[in-house]
């Protein structure tokens, strides 16, 4: 594959994704943890794995897995409590490297971002050269590895960064995009989850090539307005802009489950994890909000949000978990499995002393 992105009208987009970020930081800082299966997260009965090292992933351990399940899969698994203050400090260093090349940065999470380097501070012609330099600087300055994807749009840059993990670099050239997408399983295309995948299969669509050849009229009939989205993405059309930092008016986090579930015990376990995470985020951001919002996305991608406001700000895990459970009681999920839960605090009437890395608001998207 020719990895030289031409200097023409195409955008030059890089997606950077740190490899097992939390776990890699812990292994870097503690030599005794290197080359061992570790999980970052809460190890208690209702604990959930936030990040697993690559050594742990060999045992089938993954993010959002209940800690009890992870321990059964790997009795030698080492649990490390999350240290968001440390991770945010490292994340700030990573973003400082990004800013050496461009100010058009869309943060996805604490360890992941899109960069538009069409016009870049280094004056480099090829985006792949910038991606190589960023990876090298992250390794040399921080002793960590990152995977990078390069293409002309966000959709393909994201797929490219996942292609050769860990420590990968992959480029999807504009002239190679259609062929690359044609070989993808349809569930690799943005917005196509388990339910849509099944519907695609029923229509005889298993690969990108079959989706490319499906008339737009049929896709629109079967999938509504998303039919146009699937049609465009399968043909390499993605004009979505990068959205740089805007001051946030809320603090939240969410979990996309590895498998959809309607098991109440498992859902409560994940809510507990989210509540602990949100408590830490509120403290770090020095944020006080009076409105709590629970977001629930079901297996069919239908989504609802329910909010509850209080005269006193929501600050602590116990009250966050309590109100989340109370709201959840009003949501019928027994026959409608949940694929994502999100919790958020907003409606602040308190002015924080500072806004440390607000654009790095953690979104736990597993």
JSON list of C-alpha atoms in Angstrom, two decimals, residues 65-288:
[
{"chain": "A", "resi": 65, "resn": "UNK", "atom": "CA", "xyz": [-16.12, -7.13, 32.50]},
{"chain": "A", "resi": 66, "resn": "UNK", "atom": "CA", "xyz": [-17.23, -7.71, 36.11]},
{"chain": "A", "resi": 67, "resn": "UNK", "atom": "CA", "xyz": [-14.18, -8.16, 38.33]},
{"chain": "A", "resi": 68, "resn": "UNK", "atom": "CA", "xyz": [-15.48, -11.46, 39.67]},
{"chain": "A", "resi": 69, "resn": "UNK", "atom": "CA", "xyz": [-15.61, -12.89, 36.15]},
{"chain": "A", "resi": 70, "resn": "UNK", "atom": "CA", "xyz": [-12.14, -11.58, 35.38]},
{"chain": "A", "resi": 71, "resn": "UNK", "atom": "CA", "xyz": [-10.70, -13.29, 38.47]},
{"chain": "A", "resi": 72, "resn": "UNK", "atom": "CA", "xyz": [-12.28, -16.60, 37.46]},
{"chain": "A", "resi": 73, "resn": "UNK", "atom": "CA", "xyz": [-10.76, -16.35, 34.00]},
{"chain": "A", "resi": 74, "resn": "UNK", "atom": "CA", "xyz": [-7.32, -15.52, 35.39]},
{"chain": "A", "resi": 75, "resn": "UNK", "atom": "CA", "xyz": [-6.69, -16.36, 39.07]},
{"chain": "A", "resi": 76, "resn": "UNK", "atom": "CA", "xyz": [-3.28, -14.67, 38.82]},
{"chain": "A", "resi": 77, "resn": "UNK", "atom": "CA", "xyz": [-4.81, -11.39, 37.67]},
{"chain": "A", "resi": 78, "resn": "UNK", "atom": "CA", "xyz": [-3.44, -8.39, 39.55]},
{"chain": "A", "resi": 79, "resn": "UNK", "atom": "CA", "xyz": [-5.94, -5.60, 40.27]},
{"chain": "A", "resi": 80, "resn": "UNK", "atom": "CA", "xyz": [-4.76, -2.01, 40.47]},
{"chain": "A", "resi": 81, "resn": "UNK", "atom": "CA", "xyz": [-7.00, 0.78, 41.76]},
{"chain": "A", "resi": 82, "resn": "UNK", "atom": "CA", "xyz": [-7.64, 3.56, 39.26]},
{"chain": "A", "resi": 83, "resn": "UNK", "atom": "CA", "xyz": [-5.59, 6.72, 39.69]},
{"chain": "A", "resi": 84, "resn": "UNK", "atom": "CA", "xyz": [-7.24, 9.32, 37.49]},
{"chain": "A", "resi": 85, "resn": "UNK", "atom": "CA", "xyz": [-5.02, 12.12, 38.72]},
{"chain": "A", "resi": 86, "resn": "UNK", "atom": "CA", "xyz": [-2.01, 10.25, 37.36]},
{"chain": "A", "resi": 87, "resn": "UNK", "atom": "CA", "xyz": [-3.72, 9.35, 34.09]},
{"chain": "A", "resi": 88, "resn": "UNK", "atom": "CA", "xyz": [-4.86, 12.91, 33.52]},
{"chain": "A", "resi": 89, "resn": "UNK", "atom": "CA", "xyz": [-1.32, 14.20, 34.08]},
{"chain": "A", "resi": 90, "resn": "UNK", "atom": "CA", "xyz": [0.01, 11.77, 31.47]},
{"chain": "A", "resi": 91, "resn": "UNK", "atom": "CA", "xyz": [-2.88, 12.61, 29.15]},
{"chain": "A", "resi": 92, "resn": "UNK", "atom": "CA", "xyz": [-1.99, 16.29, 29.34]},
{"chain": "A", "resi": 93, "resn": "UNK", "atom": "CA", "xyz": [1.54, 15.43, 28.18]},
{"chain": "A", "resi": 94, "resn": "UNK", "atom": "CA", "xyz": [0.13, 13.44, 25.28]},
{"chain": "A", "resi": 95, "resn": "UNK", "atom": "CA", "xyz": [-2.12, 16.29, 24.18]},
{"chain": "A", "resi": 96, "resn": "UNK", "atom": "CA", "xyz": [0.83, 18.68, 24.40]},
{"chain": "A", "resi": 97, "resn": "UNK", "atom": "CA", "xyz": [2.56, 16.51, 21.80]},
{"chain": "A", "resi": 98, "resn": "UNK", "atom": "CA", "xyz": [-0.53, 16.72, 19.59]},
{"chain": "A", "resi": 99, "resn": "UNK", "atom": "CA", "xyz": [-0.46, 20.50, 19.87]},
{"chain": "A", "resi": 100, "resn": "UNK", "atom": "CA", "xyz": [3.05, 20.62, 18.45]},
{"chain": "A", "resi": 101, "resn": "UNK", "atom": "CA", "xyz": [1.46, 19.73, 15.10]},
{"chain": "A", "resi": 102, "resn": "UNK", "atom": "CA", "xyz": [-2.07, 21.16, 15.09]},
{"chain": "A", "resi": 103, "resn": "UNK", "atom": "CA", "xyz": [-4.65, 23.02, 17.13]},
{"chain": "A", "resi": 104, "resn": "UNK", "atom": "CA", "xyz": [-7.52, 21.20, 15.41]},
{"chain": "A", "resi": 105, "resn": "UNK", "atom": "CA", "xyz": [-7.89, 18.36, 17.89]},
{"chain": "A", "resi": 106, "resn": "UNK", "atom": "CA", "xyz": [-11.10, 16.52, 18.75]},
{"chain": "A", "resi": 107, "resn": "UNK", "atom": "CA", "xyz": [-10.69, 14.76, 22.10]},
{"chain": "A", "resi": 108, "resn": "UNK", "atom": "CA", "xyz": [-12.61, 11.50, 22.24]},
{"chain": "A", "resi": 109, "resn": "UNK", "atom": "CA", "xyz": [-11.44, 10.52, 25.69]},
{"chain": "A", "resi": 110, "resn": "UNK", "atom": "CA", "xyz": [-8.50, 10.85, 28.03]},
{"chain": "A", "resi": 111, "resn": "UNK", "atom": "CA", "xyz": [-6.37, 8.66, 25.75]},
{"chain": "A", "resi": 112, "resn": "UNK", "atom": "CA", "xyz": [-7.84, 9.07, 22.28]},
{"chain": "A", "resi": 113, "resn": "UNK", "atom": "CA", "xyz": [-8.20, 11.91, 19.78]},
{"chain": "A", "resi": 114, "resn": "UNK", "atom": "CA", "xyz": [-8.62, 12.92, 16.15]},
{"chain": "A", "resi": 115, "resn": "UNK", "atom": "CA", "xyz": [-6.14, 15.39, 14.68]},
{"chain": "A", "resi": 116, "resn": "UNK", "atom": "CA", "xyz": [-6.60, 17.38, 11.47]},
{"chain": "A", "resi": 117, "resn": "UNK", "atom": "CA", "xyz": [-3.11, 17.94, 10.06]},
{"chain": "A", "resi": 118, "resn": "UNK", "atom": "CA", "xyz": [-4.15, 19.12, 6.60]},
{"chain": "A", "resi": 119, "resn": "UNK", "atom": "CA", "xyz": [-2.40, 22.36, 7.49]},
{"chain": "A", "resi": 120, "resn": "UNK", "atom": "CA", "xyz": [0.09, 21.60, 10.24]},
{"chain": "A", "resi": 121, "resn": "UNK", "atom": "CA", "xyz": [2.62, 23.51, 12.32]},
{"chain": "A", "resi": 122, "resn": "UNK", "atom": "CA", "xyz": [5.49, 21.29, 11.21]},
{"chain": "A", "resi": 123, "resn": "UNK", "atom": "CA", "xyz": [4.88, 22.09, 7.56]},
{"chain": "A", "resi": 124, "resn": "UNK", "atom": "CA", "xyz": [4.92, 18.41, 6.65]},
{"chain": "A", "resi": 125, "resn": "UNK", "atom": "CA", "xyz": [3.38, 17.16, 3.44]},
{"chain": "A", "resi": 126, "resn": "UNK", "atom": "CA", "xyz": [2.44, 13.64, 4.54]},
{"chain": "A", "resi": 127, "resn": "UNK", "atom": "CA", "xyz": [0.20, 12.87, 7.46]},
{"chain": "A", "resi": 128, "resn": "UNK", "atom": "CA", "xyz": [1.85, 9.49, 7.92]},
{"chain": "A", "resi": 129, "resn": "UNK", "atom": "CA", "xyz": [5.14, 11.25, 8.76]},
{"chain": "A", "resi": 130, "resn": "UNK", "atom": "CA", "xyz": [3.39, 13.24, 11.48]},
{"chain": "A", "resi": 131, "resn": "UNK", "atom": "CA", "xyz": [1.80, 10.08, 12.87]},
{"chain": "A", "resi": 132, "resn": "UNK", "atom": "CA", "xyz": [5.22, 8.41, 13.01]},
{"chain": "A", "resi": 133, "resn": "UNK", "atom": "CA", "xyz": [6.71, 11.39, 14.84]},
{"chain": "A", "resi": 134, "resn": "UNK", "atom": "CA", "xyz": [3.85, 11.52, 17.36]},
{"chain": "A", "resi": 135, "resn": "UNK", "atom": "CA", "xyz": [4.23, 7.82, 18.12]},
{"chain": "A", "resi": 136, "resn": "UNK", "atom": "CA", "xyz": [7.99, 8.24, 18.48]},
{"chain": "A", "resi": 137, "resn": "UNK", "atom": "CA", "xyz": [7.66, 11.23, 20.83]},
{"chain": "A", "resi": 138, "resn": "UNK", "atom": "CA", "xyz": [5.12, 9.40, 22.99]},
{"chain": "A", "resi": 139, "resn": "UNK", "atom": "CA", "xyz": [7.51, 6.48, 23.26]},
{"chain": "A", "resi": 140, "resn": "UNK", "atom": "CA", "xyz": [10.62, 8.58, 23.95]},
{"chain": "A", "resi": 141, "resn": "UNK", "atom": "CA", "xyz": [9.10, 11.13, 26.32]},
{"chain": "A", "resi": 142, "resn": "UNK", "atom": "CA", "xyz": [6.51, 9.01, 28.12]},
{"chain": "A", "resi": 143, "resn": "UNK", "atom": "CA", "xyz": [7.72, 5.42, 27.61]},
{"chain": "A", "resi": 144, "resn": "UNK", "atom": "CA", "xyz": [4.28, 4.43, 26.31]},
{"chain": "A", "resi": 145, "resn": "UNK", "atom": "CA", "xyz": [2.98, 3.15, 23.00]},
{"chain": "A", "resi": 146, "resn": "UNK", "atom": "CA", "xyz": [0.15, 4.43, 20.85]},
{"chain": "A", "resi": 147, "resn": "UNK", "atom": "CA", "xyz": [-1.55, 3.16, 17.72]},
{"chain": "A", "resi": 148, "resn": "UNK", "atom": "CA", "xyz": [-2.24, 5.56, 14.87]},
{"chain": "A", "resi": 149, "resn": "UNK", "atom": "CA", "xyz": [-4.56, 5.53, 11.89]},
{"chain": "A", "resi": 150, "resn": "UNK", "atom": "CA", "xyz": [-4.24, 7.90, 8.94]},
{"chain": "A", "resi": 151, "resn": "UNK", "atom": "CA", "xyz": [-6.84, 8.65, 6.30]},
{"chain": "A", "resi": 152, "resn": "UNK", "atom": "CA", "xyz": [-8.91, 11.45, 4.78]},
{"chain": "A", "resi": 153, "resn": "UNK", "atom": "CA", "xyz": [-11.89, 11.12, 7.16]},
{"chain": "A", "resi": 154, "resn": "UNK", "atom": "CA", "xyz": [-12.61, 10.27, 10.77]},
{"chain": "A", "resi": 155, "resn": "UNK", "atom": "CA", "xyz": [-14.39, 6.99, 10.03]},
{"chain": "A", "resi": 156, "resn": "UNK", "atom": "CA", "xyz": [-11.44, 5.44, 8.21]},
{"chain": "A", "resi": 157, "resn": "UNK", "atom": "CA", "xyz": [-8.77, 6.96, 10.46]},
{"chain": "A", "resi": 158, "resn": "UNK", "atom": "CA", "xyz": [-10.47, 5.34, 13.45]},
{"chain": "A", "resi": 159, "resn": "UNK", "atom": "CA", "xyz": [-10.65, 1.94, 11.76]},
{"chain": "A", "resi": 160, "resn": "UNK", "atom": "CA", "xyz": [-7.02, 2.27, 10.67]},
{"chain": "A", "resi": 161, "resn": "UNK", "atom": "CA", "xyz": [-5.80, 2.90, 14.23]},
{"chain": "A", "resi": 162, "resn": "UNK", "atom": "CA", "xyz": [-7.40, -0.36, 15.37]},
{"chain": "A", "resi": 163, "resn": "UNK", "atom": "CA", "xyz": [-6.01, -2.35, 12.47]},
{"chain": "A", "resi": 164, "resn": "UNK", "atom": "CA", "xyz": [-2.58, -3.25, 13.83]},
{"chain": "A", "resi": 165, "resn": "UNK", "atom": "CA", "xyz": [-2.85, -2.73, 17.58]},
{"chain": "A", "resi": 166, "resn": "UNK", "atom": "CA", "xyz": [-0.81, -2.52, 19.73]},
{"chain": "A", "resi": 167, "resn": "UNK", "atom": "CA", "xyz": [1.86, -0.04, 18.66]},
{"chain": "A", "resi": 168, "resn": "UNK", "atom": "CA", "xyz": [0.36, 0.02, 15.17]},
{"chain": "A", "resi": 169, "resn": "UNK", "atom": "CA", "xyz": [0.39, 2.47, 12.29]},
{"chain": "A", "resi": 170, "resn": "UNK", "atom": "CA", "xyz": [-1.91, 1.98, 9.32]},
{"chain": "A", "resi": 171, "resn": "UNK", "atom": "CA", "xyz": [-2.85, 4.24, 6.45]},
{"chain": "A", "resi": 172, "resn": "UNK", "atom": "CA", "xyz": [-5.97, 4.02, 4.31]},
{"chain": "A", "resi": 173, "resn": "UNK", "atom": "CA", "xyz": [-5.19, 5.98, 1.16]},
{"chain": "A", "resi": 174, "resn": "UNK", "atom": "CA", "xyz": [-8.09, 7.71, -0.62]},
{"chain": "A", "resi": 175, "resn": "UNK", "atom": "CA", "xyz": [-7.56, 5.64, -3.73]},
{"chain": "A", "resi": 176, "resn": "UNK", "atom": "CA", "xyz": [-7.58, 2.42, -1.69]},
{"chain": "A", "resi": 177, "resn": "UNK", "atom": "CA", "xyz": [-10.56, 3.24, 0.53]},
{"chain": "A", "resi": 178, "resn": "UNK", "atom": "CA", "xyz": [-13.34, 1.60, -1.50]},
{"chain": "A", "resi": 179, "resn": "UNK", "atom": "CA", "xyz": [-11.46, -1.69, -1.79]},
{"chain": "A", "resi": 180, "resn": "UNK", "atom": "CA", "xyz": [-10.54, -1.62, 1.90]},
{"chain": "A", "resi": 181, "resn": "UNK", "atom": "CA", "xyz": [-14.15, -1.06, 2.97]},
{"chain": "A", "resi": 182, "resn": "UNK", "atom": "CA", "xyz": [-15.39, -3.75, 0.59]},
{"chain": "A", "resi": 183, "resn": "UNK", "atom": "CA", "xyz": [-13.55, -6.39, 2.63]},
{"chain": "A", "resi": 184, "resn": "UNK", "atom": "CA", "xyz": [-14.84, -5.19, 6.01]},
{"chain": "A", "resi": 185, "resn": "UNK", "atom": "CA", "xyz": [-17.51, -7.08, 7.92]},
{"chain": "A", "resi": 186, "resn": "UNK", "atom": "CA", "xyz": [-20.54, -4.81, 8.05]},
{"chain": "A", "resi": 187, "resn": "UNK", "atom": "CA", "xyz": [-20.44, -4.60, 11.85]},
{"chain": "A", "resi": 188, "resn": "UNK", "atom": "CA", "xyz": [-17.15, -2.68, 11.55]},
{"chain": "A", "resi": 189, "resn": "UNK", "atom": "CA", "xyz": [-18.97, 0.25, 9.97]},
{"chain": "A", "resi": 190, "resn": "UNK", "atom": "CA", "xyz": [-20.00, 3.05, 12.34]},
{"chain": "A", "resi": 191, "resn": "UNK", "atom": "CA", "xyz": [-23.53, 2.77, 13.68]},
{"chain": "A", "resi": 192, "resn": "UNK", "atom": "CA", "xyz": [-24.03, -0.88, 12.78]},
{"chain": "A", "resi": 193, "resn": "UNK", "atom": "CA", "xyz": [-24.53, -2.77, 16.04]},
{"chain": "A", "resi": 194, "resn": "UNK", "atom": "CA", "xyz": [-25.75, -6.30, 16.76]},
{"chain": "A", "resi": 195, "resn": "UNK", "atom": "CA", "xyz": [-29.41, -5.69, 15.88]},
{"chain": "A", "resi": 196, "resn": "UNK", "atom": "CA", "xyz": [-28.62, -3.85, 12.65]},
{"chain": "A", "resi": 197, "resn": "UNK", "atom": "CA", "xyz": [-26.01, -6.45, 11.76]},
{"chain": "A", "resi": 198, "resn": "UNK", "atom": "CA", "xyz": [-28.65, -9.19, 12.02]},
{"chain": "A", "resi": 199, "resn": "UNK", "atom": "CA", "xyz": [-31.00, -7.20, 9.83]},
{"chain": "A", "resi": 200, "resn": "UNK", "atom": "CA", "xyz": [-28.19, -6.65, 7.33]},
{"chain": "A", "resi": 201, "resn": "UNK", "atom": "CA", "xyz": [-27.49, -10.37, 7.26]},
{"chain": "A", "resi": 202, "resn": "UNK", "atom": "CA", "xyz": [-31.16, -11.09, 6.60]},
{"chain": "A", "resi": 203, "resn": "UNK", "atom": "CA", "xyz": [-30.85, -8.82, 3.57]},
{"chain": "A", "resi": 204, "resn": "UNK", "atom": "CA", "xyz": [-27.80, -10.76, 2.39]},
{"chain": "A", "resi": 205, "resn": "UNK", "atom": "CA", "xyz": [-25.35, -8.03, 3.43]},
{"chain": "A", "resi": 206, "resn": "UNK", "atom": "CA", "xyz": [-22.32, -9.45, 5.19]},
{"chain": "A", "resi": 207, "resn": "UNK", "atom": "CA", "xyz": [-19.42, -7.46, 3.78]},
{"chain": "A", "resi": 208, "resn": "UNK", "atom": "CA", "xyz": [-18.80, -3.85, 2.85]},
{"chain": "A", "resi": 209, "resn": "UNK", "atom": "CA", "xyz": [-18.87, -4.75, -0.82]},
{"chain": "A", "resi": 210, "resn": "UNK", "atom": "CA", "xyz": [-22.45, -6.00, -0.56]},
{"chain": "A", "resi": 211, "resn": "UNK", "atom": "CA", "xyz": [-23.43, -2.84, 1.28]},
{"chain": "A", "resi": 212, "resn": "UNK", "atom": "CA", "xyz": [-21.74, -0.72, -1.39]},
{"chain": "A", "resi": 213, "resn": "UNK", "atom": "CA", "xyz": [-23.79, -2.44, -4.07]},
{"chain": "A", "resi": 214, "resn": "UNK", "atom": "CA", "xyz": [-27.11, -2.17, -2.25]},
{"chain": "A", "resi": 215, "resn": "UNK", "atom": "CA", "xyz": [-29.31, 0.57, -3.77]},
{"chain": "A", "resi": 216, "resn": "UNK", "atom": "CA", "xyz": [-29.82, 3.59, -1.56]},
{"chain": "A", "resi": 217, "resn": "UNK", "atom": "CA", "xyz": [-33.57, 3.29, -2.02]},
{"chain": "A", "resi": 218, "resn": "UNK", "atom": "CA", "xyz": [-33.58, -0.14, -0.35]},
{"chain": "A", "resi": 219, "resn": "UNK", "atom": "CA", "xyz": [-31.28, 0.99, 2.48]},
{"chain": "A", "resi": 220, "resn": "UNK", "atom": "CA", "xyz": [-33.50, 4.00, 3.17]},
{"chain": "A", "resi": 221, "resn": "UNK", "atom": "CA", "xyz": [-36.59, 1.81, 3.17]},
{"chain": "A", "resi": 222, "resn": "UNK", "atom": "CA", "xyz": [-35.08, -0.69, 5.60]},
{"chain": "A", "resi": 223, "resn": "UNK", "atom": "CA", "xyz": [-33.12, 1.66, 7.89]},
{"chain": "A", "resi": 224, "resn": "UNK", "atom": "CA", "xyz": [-34.74, 5.06, 7.54]},
{"chain": "A", "resi": 225, "resn": "UNK", "atom": "CA", "xyz": [-32.41, 8.04, 7.66]},
{"chain": "A", "resi": 226, "resn": "UNK", "atom": "CA", "xyz": [-29.54, 5.77, 8.76]},
{"chain": "A", "resi": 227, "resn": "UNK", "atom": "CA", "xyz": [-29.76, 4.12, 5.34]},
{"chain": "A", "resi": 228, "resn": "UNK", "atom": "CA", "xyz": [-28.05, 7.17, 3.82]},
{"chain": "A", "resi": 229, "resn": "UNK", "atom": "CA", "xyz": [-25.38, 7.06, 6.54]},
{"chain": "A", "resi": 230, "resn": "UNK", "atom": "CA", "xyz": [-24.60, 3.39, 5.88]},
{"chain": "A", "resi": 231, "resn": "UNK", "atom": "CA", "xyz": [-24.56, 4.03, 2.14]},
{"chain": "A", "resi": 232, "resn": "UNK", "atom": "CA", "xyz": [-22.15, 6.95, 2.45]},
{"chain": "A", "resi": 233, "resn": "UNK", "atom": "CA", "xyz": [-19.78, 5.30, 4.91]},
{"chain": "A", "resi": 234, "resn": "UNK", "atom": "CA", "xyz": [-19.60, 2.10, 2.89]},
{"chain": "A", "resi": 235, "resn": "UNK", "atom": "CA", "xyz": [-18.56, 4.24, -0.07]},
{"chain": "A", "resi": 236, "resn": "UNK", "atom": "CA", "xyz": [-15.95, 6.11, 1.94]},
{"chain": "A", "resi": 237, "resn": "UNK", "atom": "CA", "xyz": [-17.98, 9.31, 2.30]},
{"chain": "A", "resi": 238, "resn": "UNK", "atom": "CA", "xyz": [-17.57, 10.94, 5.71]},
{"chain": "A", "resi": 239, "resn": "UNK", "atom": "CA", "xyz": [-17.47, 14.73, 5.86]},
{"chain": "A", "resi": 240, "resn": "UNK", "atom": "CA", "xyz": [-18.01, 15.00, 9.61]},
{"chain": "A", "resi": 241, "resn": "UNK", "atom": "CA", "xyz": [-15.85, 17.83, 10.96]},
{"chain": "A", "resi": 242, "resn": "UNK", "atom": "CA", "xyz": [-13.52, 17.67, 13.92]},
{"chain": "A", "resi": 243, "resn": "UNK", "atom": "CA", "xyz": [-14.99, 19.36, 16.98]},
{"chain": "A", "resi": 244, "resn": "UNK", "atom": "CA", "xyz": [-12.22, 20.98, 19.04]},
{"chain": "A", "resi": 245, "resn": "UNK", "atom": "CA", "xyz": [-12.46, 21.82, 22.71]},
{"chain": "A", "resi": 246, "resn": "UNK", "atom": "CA", "xyz": [-15.48, 23.63, 24.04]},
{"chain": "A", "resi": 247, "resn": "UNK", "atom": "CA", "xyz": [-15.93, 24.39, 27.71]},
{"chain": "A", "resi": 248, "resn": "UNK", "atom": "CA", "xyz": [-18.10, 21.68, 29.19]},
{"chain": "A", "resi": 249, "resn": "UNK", "atom": "CA", "xyz": [-21.16, 22.38, 31.26]},
{"chain": "A", "resi": 250, "resn": "UNK", "atom": "CA", "xyz": [-21.42, 18.88, 32.65]},
{"chain": "A", "resi": 251, "resn": "UNK", "atom": "CA", "xyz": [-19.35, 15.97, 33.90]},
{"chain": "A", "resi": 252, "resn": "UNK", "atom": "CA", "xyz": [-20.27, 12.45, 32.91]},
{"chain": "A", "resi": 253, "resn": "UNK", "atom": "CA", "xyz": [-19.15, 9.02, 31.88]},
{"chain": "A", "resi": 254, "resn": "UNK", "atom": "CA", "xyz": [-20.68, 6.03, 30.15]},
{"chain": "A", "resi": 255, "resn": "UNK", "atom": "CA", "xyz": [-20.14, 2.36, 29.45]},
{"chain": "A", "resi": 256, "resn": "UNK", "atom": "CA", "xyz": [-20.91, 0.50, 26.25]},
{"chain": "A", "resi": 257, "resn": "UNK", "atom": "CA", "xyz": [-21.22, -3.15, 27.26]},
{"chain": "A", "resi": 258, "resn": "UNK", "atom": "CA", "xyz": [-19.34, -5.95, 25.58]},
{"chain": "A", "resi": 259, "resn": "UNK", "atom": "CA", "xyz": [-22.68, -7.82, 25.51]},
{"chain": "A", "resi": 260, "resn": "UNK", "atom": "CA", "xyz": [-26.20, -6.44, 25.86]},
{"chain": "A", "resi": 261, "resn": "UNK", "atom": "CA", "xyz": [-27.75, -7.37, 29.18]},
{"chain": "A", "resi": 262, "resn": "UNK", "atom": "CA", "xyz": [-31.00, -7.25, 31.12]},
{"chain": "A", "resi": 263, "resn": "UNK", "atom": "CA", "xyz": [-29.51, -8.87, 34.24]},
{"chain": "A", "resi": 264, "resn": "UNK", "atom": "CA", "xyz": [-30.31, -6.53, 37.14]},
{"chain": "A", "resi": 265, "resn": "UNK", "atom": "CA", "xyz": [-27.33, -7.60, 39.26]},
{"chain": "A", "resi": 266, "resn": "UNK", "atom": "CA", "xyz": [-24.92, -6.96, 36.42]},
{"chain": "A", "resi": 267, "resn": "UNK", "atom": "CA", "xyz": [-26.54, -3.62, 35.61]},
{"chain": "A", "resi": 268, "resn": "UNK", "atom": "CA", "xyz": [-26.30, -2.54, 39.26]},
{"chain": "A", "resi": 269, "resn": "UNK", "atom": "CA", "xyz": [-22.64, -3.58, 39.29]},
{"chain": "A", "resi": 270, "resn": "UNK", "atom": "CA", "xyz": [-21.95, -1.39, 36.28]},
{"chain": "A", "resi": 271, "resn": "UNK", "atom": "CA", "xyz": [-23.93, 1.49, 37.77]},
{"chain": "A", "resi": 272, "resn": "UNK", "atom": "CA", "xyz": [-21.84, 1.23, 40.91]},
{"chain": "A", "resi": 273, "resn": "UNK", "atom": "CA", "xyz": [-18.69, 1.44, 38.82]},
{"chain": "A", "resi": 274, "resn": "UNK", "atom": "CA", "xyz": [-20.02, 4.47, 36.94]},
{"chain": "A", "resi": 275, "resn": "UNK", "atom": "CA", "xyz": [-21.00, 6.17, 40.20]},
{"chain": "A", "resi": 276, "resn": "UNK", "atom": "CA", "xyz": [-17.49, 5.69, 41.61]},
{"chain": "A", "resi": 277, "resn": "UNK", "atom": "CA", "xyz": [-15.98, 7.02, 38.41]},
{"chain": "A", "resi": 278, "resn": "UNK", "atom": "CA", "xyz": [-18.31, 10.02, 38.31]},
{"chain": "A", "resi": 279, "resn": "UNK", "atom": "CA", "xyz": [-17.56, 10.88, 41.94]},
{"chain": "A", "resi": 280, "resn": "UNK", "atom": "CA", "xyz": [-13.84, 11.02, 41.13]},
{"chain": "A", "resi": 281, "resn": "UNK", "atom": "CA", "xyz": [-14.47, 13.07, 38.01]},
{"chain": "A", "resi": 282, "resn": "UNK", "atom": "CA", "xyz": [-16.58, 15.60, 39.92]},
{"chain": "A", "resi": 283, "resn": "UNK", "atom": "CA", "xyz": [-13.86, 16.00, 42.52]},
{"chain": "A", "resi": 284, "resn": "UNK", "atom": "CA", "xyz": [-11.09, 16.39, 39.97]},
{"chain": "A", "resi": 285, "resn": "UNK", "atom": "CA", "xyz": [-13.05, 18.92, 37.92]},
{"chain": "A", "resi": 286, "resn": "UNK", "atom": "CA", "xyz": [-14.20, 20.78, 41.06]},
{"chain": "A", "resi": 287, "resn": "UNK", "atom": "CA", "xyz": [-17.70, 20.61, 39.58]},
{"chain": "A", "resi": 288, "resn": "UNK", "atom": "CA", "xyz": [-20.98, 20.85, 41.46]}
]
